[in-house]
Short mmCIF file of C-alpha atoms in Angstrom, two decimals:
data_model
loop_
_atom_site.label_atom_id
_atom_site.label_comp_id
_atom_site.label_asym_id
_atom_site.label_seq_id
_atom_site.Cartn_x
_atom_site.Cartn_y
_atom_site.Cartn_z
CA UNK A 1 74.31 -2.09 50.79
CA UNK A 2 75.37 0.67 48.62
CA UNK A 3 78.78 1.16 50.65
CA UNK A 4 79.68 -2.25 50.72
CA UNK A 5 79.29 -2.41 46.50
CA UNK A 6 81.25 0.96 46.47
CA UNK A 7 83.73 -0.52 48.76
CA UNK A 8 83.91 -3.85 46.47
CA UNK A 9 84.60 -1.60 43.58
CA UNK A 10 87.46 0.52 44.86
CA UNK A 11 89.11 -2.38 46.23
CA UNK A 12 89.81 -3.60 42.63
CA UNK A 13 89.81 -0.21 40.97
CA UNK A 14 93.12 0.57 43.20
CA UNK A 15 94.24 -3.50 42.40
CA UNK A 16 94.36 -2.57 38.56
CA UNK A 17 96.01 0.77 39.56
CA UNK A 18 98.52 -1.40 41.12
CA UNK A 19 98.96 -3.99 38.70
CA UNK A 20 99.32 -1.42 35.89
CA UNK A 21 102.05 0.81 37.70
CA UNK A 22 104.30 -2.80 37.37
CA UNK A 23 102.98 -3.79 34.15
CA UNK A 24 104.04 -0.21 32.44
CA UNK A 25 107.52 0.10 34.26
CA UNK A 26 107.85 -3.80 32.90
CA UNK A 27 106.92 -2.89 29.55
CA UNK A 28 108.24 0.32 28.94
CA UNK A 29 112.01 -0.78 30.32
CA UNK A 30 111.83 -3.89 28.16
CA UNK A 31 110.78 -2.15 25.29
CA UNK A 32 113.80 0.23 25.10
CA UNK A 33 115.95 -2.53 25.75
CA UNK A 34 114.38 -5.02 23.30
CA UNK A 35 113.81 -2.20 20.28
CA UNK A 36 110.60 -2.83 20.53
CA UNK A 37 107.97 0.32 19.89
CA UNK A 38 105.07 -1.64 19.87
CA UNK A 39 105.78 -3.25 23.31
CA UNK A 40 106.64 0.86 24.07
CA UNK A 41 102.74 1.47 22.79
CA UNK A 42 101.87 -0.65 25.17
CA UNK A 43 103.20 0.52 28.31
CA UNK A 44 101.61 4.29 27.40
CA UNK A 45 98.16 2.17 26.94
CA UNK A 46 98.86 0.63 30.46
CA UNK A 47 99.76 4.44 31.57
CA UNK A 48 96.83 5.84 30.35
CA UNK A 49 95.13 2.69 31.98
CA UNK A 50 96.73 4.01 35.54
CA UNK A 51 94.89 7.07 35.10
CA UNK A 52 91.55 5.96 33.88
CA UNK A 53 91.46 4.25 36.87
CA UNK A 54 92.00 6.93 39.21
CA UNK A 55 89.21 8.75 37.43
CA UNK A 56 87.01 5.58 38.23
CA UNK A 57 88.25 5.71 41.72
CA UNK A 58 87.25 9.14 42.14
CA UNK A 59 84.21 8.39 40.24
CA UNK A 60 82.94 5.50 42.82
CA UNK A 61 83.55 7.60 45.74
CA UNK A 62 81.86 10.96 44.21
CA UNK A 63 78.66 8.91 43.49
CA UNK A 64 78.48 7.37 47.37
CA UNK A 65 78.10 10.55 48.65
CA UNK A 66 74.74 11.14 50.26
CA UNK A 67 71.90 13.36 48.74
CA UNK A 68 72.37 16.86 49.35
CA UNK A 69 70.88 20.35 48.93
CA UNK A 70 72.07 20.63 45.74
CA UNK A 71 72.03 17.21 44.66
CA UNK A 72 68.38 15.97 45.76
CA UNK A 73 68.89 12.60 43.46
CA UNK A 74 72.56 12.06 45.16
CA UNK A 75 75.66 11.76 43.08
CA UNK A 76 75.23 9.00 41.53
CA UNK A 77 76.06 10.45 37.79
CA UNK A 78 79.41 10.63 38.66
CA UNK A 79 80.01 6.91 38.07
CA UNK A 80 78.73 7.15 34.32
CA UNK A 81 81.04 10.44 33.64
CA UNK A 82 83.56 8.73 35.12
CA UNK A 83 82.74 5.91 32.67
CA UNK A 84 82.73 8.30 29.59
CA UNK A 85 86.24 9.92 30.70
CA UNK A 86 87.65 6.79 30.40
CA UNK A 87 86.36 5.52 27.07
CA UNK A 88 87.97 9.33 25.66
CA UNK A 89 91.24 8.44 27.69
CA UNK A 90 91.26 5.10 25.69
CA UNK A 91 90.73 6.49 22.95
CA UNK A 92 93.25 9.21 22.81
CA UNK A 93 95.62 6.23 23.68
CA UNK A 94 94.70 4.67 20.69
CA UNK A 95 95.17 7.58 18.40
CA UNK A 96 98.41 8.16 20.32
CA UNK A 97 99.49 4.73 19.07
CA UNK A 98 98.21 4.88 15.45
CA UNK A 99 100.19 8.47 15.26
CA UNK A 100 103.69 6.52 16.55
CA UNK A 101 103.11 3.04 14.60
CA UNK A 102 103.12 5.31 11.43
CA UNK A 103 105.65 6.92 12.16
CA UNK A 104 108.04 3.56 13.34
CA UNK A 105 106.82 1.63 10.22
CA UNK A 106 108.32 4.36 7.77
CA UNK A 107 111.58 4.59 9.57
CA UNK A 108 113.78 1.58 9.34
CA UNK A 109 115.04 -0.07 13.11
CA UNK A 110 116.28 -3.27 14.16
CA UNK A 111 113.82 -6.34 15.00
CA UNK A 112 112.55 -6.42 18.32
CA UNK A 113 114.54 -8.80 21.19
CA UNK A 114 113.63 -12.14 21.72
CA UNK A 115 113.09 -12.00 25.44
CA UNK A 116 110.45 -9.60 24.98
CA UNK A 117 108.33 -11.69 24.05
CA UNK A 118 108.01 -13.53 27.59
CA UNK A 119 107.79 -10.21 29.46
CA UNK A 120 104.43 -10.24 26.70
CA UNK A 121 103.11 -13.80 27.67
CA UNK A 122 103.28 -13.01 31.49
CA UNK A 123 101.22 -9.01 30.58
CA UNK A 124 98.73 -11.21 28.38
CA UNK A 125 97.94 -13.29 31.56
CA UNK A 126 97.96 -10.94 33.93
CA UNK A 127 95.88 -8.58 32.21
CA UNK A 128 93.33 -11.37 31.16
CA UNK A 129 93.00 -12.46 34.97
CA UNK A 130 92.30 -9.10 36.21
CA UNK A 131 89.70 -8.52 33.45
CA UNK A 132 87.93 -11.26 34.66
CA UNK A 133 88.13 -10.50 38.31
CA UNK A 134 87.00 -6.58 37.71
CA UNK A 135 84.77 -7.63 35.31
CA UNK A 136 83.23 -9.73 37.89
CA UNK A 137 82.70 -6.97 40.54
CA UNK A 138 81.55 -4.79 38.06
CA UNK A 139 78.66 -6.68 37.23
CA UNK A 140 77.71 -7.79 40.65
CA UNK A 141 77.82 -4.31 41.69
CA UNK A 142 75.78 -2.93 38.85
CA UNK A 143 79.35 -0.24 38.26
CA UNK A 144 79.31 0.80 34.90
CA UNK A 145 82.55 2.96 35.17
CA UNK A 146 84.09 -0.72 37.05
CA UNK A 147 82.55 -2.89 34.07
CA UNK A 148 84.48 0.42 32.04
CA UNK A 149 87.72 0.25 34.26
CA UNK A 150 87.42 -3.92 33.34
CA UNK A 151 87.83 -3.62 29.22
CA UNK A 152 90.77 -1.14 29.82
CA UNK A 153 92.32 -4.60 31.04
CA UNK A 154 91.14 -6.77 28.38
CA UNK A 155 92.17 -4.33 25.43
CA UNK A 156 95.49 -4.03 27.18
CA UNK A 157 95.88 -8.24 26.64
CA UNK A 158 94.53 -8.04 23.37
CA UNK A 159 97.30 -5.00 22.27
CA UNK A 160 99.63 -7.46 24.09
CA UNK A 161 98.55 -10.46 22.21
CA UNK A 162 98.65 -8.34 18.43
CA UNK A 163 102.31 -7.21 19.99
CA UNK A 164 103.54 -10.97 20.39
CA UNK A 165 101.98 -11.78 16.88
CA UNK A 166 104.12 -9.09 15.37
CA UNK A 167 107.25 -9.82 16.93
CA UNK A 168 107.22 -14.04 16.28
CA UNK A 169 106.62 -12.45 12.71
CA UNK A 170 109.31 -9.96 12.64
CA UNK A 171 112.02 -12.48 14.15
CA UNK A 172 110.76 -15.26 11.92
CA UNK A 173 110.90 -13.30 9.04
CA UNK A 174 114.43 -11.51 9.62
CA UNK A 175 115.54 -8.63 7.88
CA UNK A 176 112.72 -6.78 6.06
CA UNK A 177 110.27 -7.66 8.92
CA UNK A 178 111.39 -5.68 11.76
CA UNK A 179 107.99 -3.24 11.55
CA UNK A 180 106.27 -6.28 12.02
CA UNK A 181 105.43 -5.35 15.47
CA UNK A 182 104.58 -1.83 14.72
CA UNK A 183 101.87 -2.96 12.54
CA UNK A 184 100.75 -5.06 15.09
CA UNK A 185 100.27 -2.19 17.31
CA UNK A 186 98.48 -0.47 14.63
CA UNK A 187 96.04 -3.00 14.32
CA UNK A 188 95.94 -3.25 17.98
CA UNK A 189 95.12 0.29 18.22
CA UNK A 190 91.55 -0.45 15.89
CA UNK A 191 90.72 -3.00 18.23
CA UNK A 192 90.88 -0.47 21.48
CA UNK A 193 89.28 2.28 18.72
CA UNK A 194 86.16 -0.45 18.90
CA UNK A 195 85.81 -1.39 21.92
CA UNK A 196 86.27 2.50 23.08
CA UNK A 197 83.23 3.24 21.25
CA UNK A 198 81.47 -0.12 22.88
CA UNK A 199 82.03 1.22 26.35
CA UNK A 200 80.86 4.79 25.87
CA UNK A 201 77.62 4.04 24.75
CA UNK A 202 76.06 1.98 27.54
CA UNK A 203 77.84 4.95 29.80
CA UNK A 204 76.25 7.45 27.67
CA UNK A 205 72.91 5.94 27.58
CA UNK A 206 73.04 6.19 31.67
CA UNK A 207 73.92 10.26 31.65
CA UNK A 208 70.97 10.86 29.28
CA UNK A 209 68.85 8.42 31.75
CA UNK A 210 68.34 6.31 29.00
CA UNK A 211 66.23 3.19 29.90
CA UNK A 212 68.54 0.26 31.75
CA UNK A 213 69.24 -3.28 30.17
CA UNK A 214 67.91 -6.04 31.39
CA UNK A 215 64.10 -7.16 32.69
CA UNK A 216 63.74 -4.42 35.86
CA UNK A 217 60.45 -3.19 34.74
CA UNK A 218 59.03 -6.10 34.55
CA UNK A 219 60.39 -7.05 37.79
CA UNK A 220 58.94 -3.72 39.56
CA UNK A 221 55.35 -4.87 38.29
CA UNK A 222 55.42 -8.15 39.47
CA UNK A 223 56.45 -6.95 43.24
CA UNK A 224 53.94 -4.37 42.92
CA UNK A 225 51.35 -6.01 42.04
CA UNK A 226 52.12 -8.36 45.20
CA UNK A 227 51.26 -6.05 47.82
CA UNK A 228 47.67 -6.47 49.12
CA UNK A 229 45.56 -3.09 47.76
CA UNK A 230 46.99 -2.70 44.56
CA UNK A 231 44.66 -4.01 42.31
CA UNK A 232 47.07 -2.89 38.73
CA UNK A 233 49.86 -0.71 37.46
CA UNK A 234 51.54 1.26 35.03
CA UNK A 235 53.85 3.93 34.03
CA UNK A 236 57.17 2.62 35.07
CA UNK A 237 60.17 4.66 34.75
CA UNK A 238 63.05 3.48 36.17
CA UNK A 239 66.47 5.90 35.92
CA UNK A 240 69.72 4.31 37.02
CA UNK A 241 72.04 6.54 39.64
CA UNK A 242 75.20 5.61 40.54
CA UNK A 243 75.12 1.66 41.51
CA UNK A 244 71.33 1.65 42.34
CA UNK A 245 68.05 2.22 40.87
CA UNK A 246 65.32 4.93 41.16
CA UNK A 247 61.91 3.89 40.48
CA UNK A 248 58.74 5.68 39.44
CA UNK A 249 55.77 4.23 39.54
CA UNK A 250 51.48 4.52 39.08
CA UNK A 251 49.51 1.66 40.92
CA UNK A 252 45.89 1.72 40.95
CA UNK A 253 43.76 0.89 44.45
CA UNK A 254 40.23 1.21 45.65
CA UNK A 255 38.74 4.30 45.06
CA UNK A 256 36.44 4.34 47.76
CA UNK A 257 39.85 3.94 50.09
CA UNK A 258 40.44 7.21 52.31
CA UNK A 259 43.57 9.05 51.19
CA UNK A 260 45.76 7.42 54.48
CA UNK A 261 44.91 4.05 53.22
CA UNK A 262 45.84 4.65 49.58
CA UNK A 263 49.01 6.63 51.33
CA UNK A 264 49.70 3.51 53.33
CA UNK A 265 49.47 0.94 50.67
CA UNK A 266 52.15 3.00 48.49
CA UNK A 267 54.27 3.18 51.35
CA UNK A 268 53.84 -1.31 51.35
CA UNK A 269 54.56 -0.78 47.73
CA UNK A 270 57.55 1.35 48.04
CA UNK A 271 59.14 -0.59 51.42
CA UNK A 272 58.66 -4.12 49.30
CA UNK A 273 60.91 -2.48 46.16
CA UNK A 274 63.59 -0.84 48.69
CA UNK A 275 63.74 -4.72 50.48
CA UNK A 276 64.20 -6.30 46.81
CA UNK A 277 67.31 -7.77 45.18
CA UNK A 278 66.96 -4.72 42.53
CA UNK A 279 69.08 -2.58 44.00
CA UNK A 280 66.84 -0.03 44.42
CA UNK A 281 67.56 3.00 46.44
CA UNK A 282 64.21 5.06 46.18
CA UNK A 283 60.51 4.61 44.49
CA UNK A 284 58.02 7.39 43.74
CA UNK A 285 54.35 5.70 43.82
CA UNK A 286 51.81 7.49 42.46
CA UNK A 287 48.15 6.51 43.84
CA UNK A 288 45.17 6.40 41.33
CA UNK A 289 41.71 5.47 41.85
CA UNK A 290 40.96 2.50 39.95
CA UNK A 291 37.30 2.84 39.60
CA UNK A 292 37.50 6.70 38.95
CA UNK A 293 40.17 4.98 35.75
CA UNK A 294 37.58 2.72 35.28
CA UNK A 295 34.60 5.33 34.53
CA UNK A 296 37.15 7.22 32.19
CA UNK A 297 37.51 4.26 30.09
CA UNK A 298 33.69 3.82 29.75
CA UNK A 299 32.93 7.50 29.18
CA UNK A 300 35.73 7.53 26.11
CA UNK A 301 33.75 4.30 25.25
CA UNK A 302 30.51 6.11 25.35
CA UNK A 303 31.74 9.00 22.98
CA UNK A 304 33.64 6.63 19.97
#
């Protein structure tokens, strides 16, 4: 299961790699020939997009490597680093176009060419499309570094968009307009600044095993509690590692059980979670003897 959402994920990981090779060559070459910085600004962001997605390439297939020696949980933090390199790389890209929107604002140039502003329409909806197709596979795969790799594309149509803005300004307005598009890219740059910030924190919150959005603990209880024996449970820590789950997890039986039973209805425990639609790859169950609980509670009782 685990291969075939790794597999899933570098299929469109090396699609944006792809798409983003064209897309800079596109914009970069009509940028120079349009006078256009802005549209310049974003071919580097499309650039740097090329090789945040290598890093979430190599990410993907770091974390599918089996548990090792040395790596007794697997590999799986090497999606969420991967994740976190690419939030820096976008936001280096964005300081990178603050620095030269500054700078082309203060210095005078012509307006930017007509024409460029189709090669910007087509970039807006390409780069829109293939958000929403990575964006897709990186939430049916669980991928944070793919859901990552996904708002590298959507920032890159929303720079695009800003770009367009600033040059239907900057050839409506004529002379005294032409930094319209570098102001554009400025504000542009903000926008990638934000959503930067947005993406490192959910990849951040993975690294420092941070608990995982959505309903999974409750989910864990409710299978749990399912399996013939276990008569309650708590303590549920669930720690995400790569593009699965790893589950801890207390559930009370019948004391008066010999230790193979309580081992064996664990083991029902642990086999129902693995066979679940929660994309879990392991579960630790820790056996406790309900009634010995139960005259704990009474004695602490006895002494208030």
């Amino acid at each position: 299961m685990t291969e075939s959402k790794t597999n899933q994920g570098l299929k469109t990981t090396l699609l944006g790699i792809l798409v983003n090779i064209i897309l800079a060559l596109c914009k970069g070459i009509a940028g120079v020939l349009g006078h256009s910085f802005a549209l310049i600004a974003d071919a580097i962001e499309s650039t740097s997009d090329i090789f945040s997605s290598i890093i979430v390439y190599a990410g993907l297939k770091i974390s599918s490597k089996p548990r090792d020696e040395n790596h007794p949980y697997g590999h799986g933090k090497a999606e969420p680093i991967a994740a976190i390199i690419v939030t820096l790389a976008l936001f280096t890209a964005a300081i990178i176009i603050i620095i030269n929107s500054i700078k082309e604002i203060i210095t005078p140039h012509y307006a930017p060419a007509p024409f460029t502003l189709i090669v910007l329409v087509g970039v807006v909806l390409t780069k829109e499309l293939l958000f929403r197709k990575v964006n897709k596979v990186g939430t049916s795969i669980n991928s944070t570094a793919v859901k990552t790799d996904s708002w590298h594309h959507r920032s890159d149509a929303i720079t695009s968009a800003a770009v367009f803005i600033g040059i239907v300004i900057a050839l409506i307005g004529g002379k005294g307009w032409e930094s319209a598009d570098d102001w554009s890219a400025l504000f542009a740059s903000f926008i990638i600044i934000a959503n930067a910030v947005f993406l490192f924190l959910p990849a951040f919150n993975e690294i420092m095993d941070g608990k995982p959005l959505g309903d999974i603990h409750s989910d864990v209880y409710k299978i749990a509690n399912s399996i013939k024996g276990v008569s309650n449970t708590e303590k549920c820590i669930v720690r995400k590692m790569g593009l699965d789950y790893i589950v801890e997890l207390h559930i009370w039986v019948d004391g008066s059980l010999s230790v193979a039973e309580g081992h064996n209805i664990a083991h029902d425990v642990k086999n129902k979670l693995l066979a679940s639609t929660l994309s879990i790859n392991d579960a630790i169950i820790h056996v406790e003897p309900d009634n010995i609980i139960n005259l704990k509670d009474s004695q602490k009782k006895k002494t208030k």
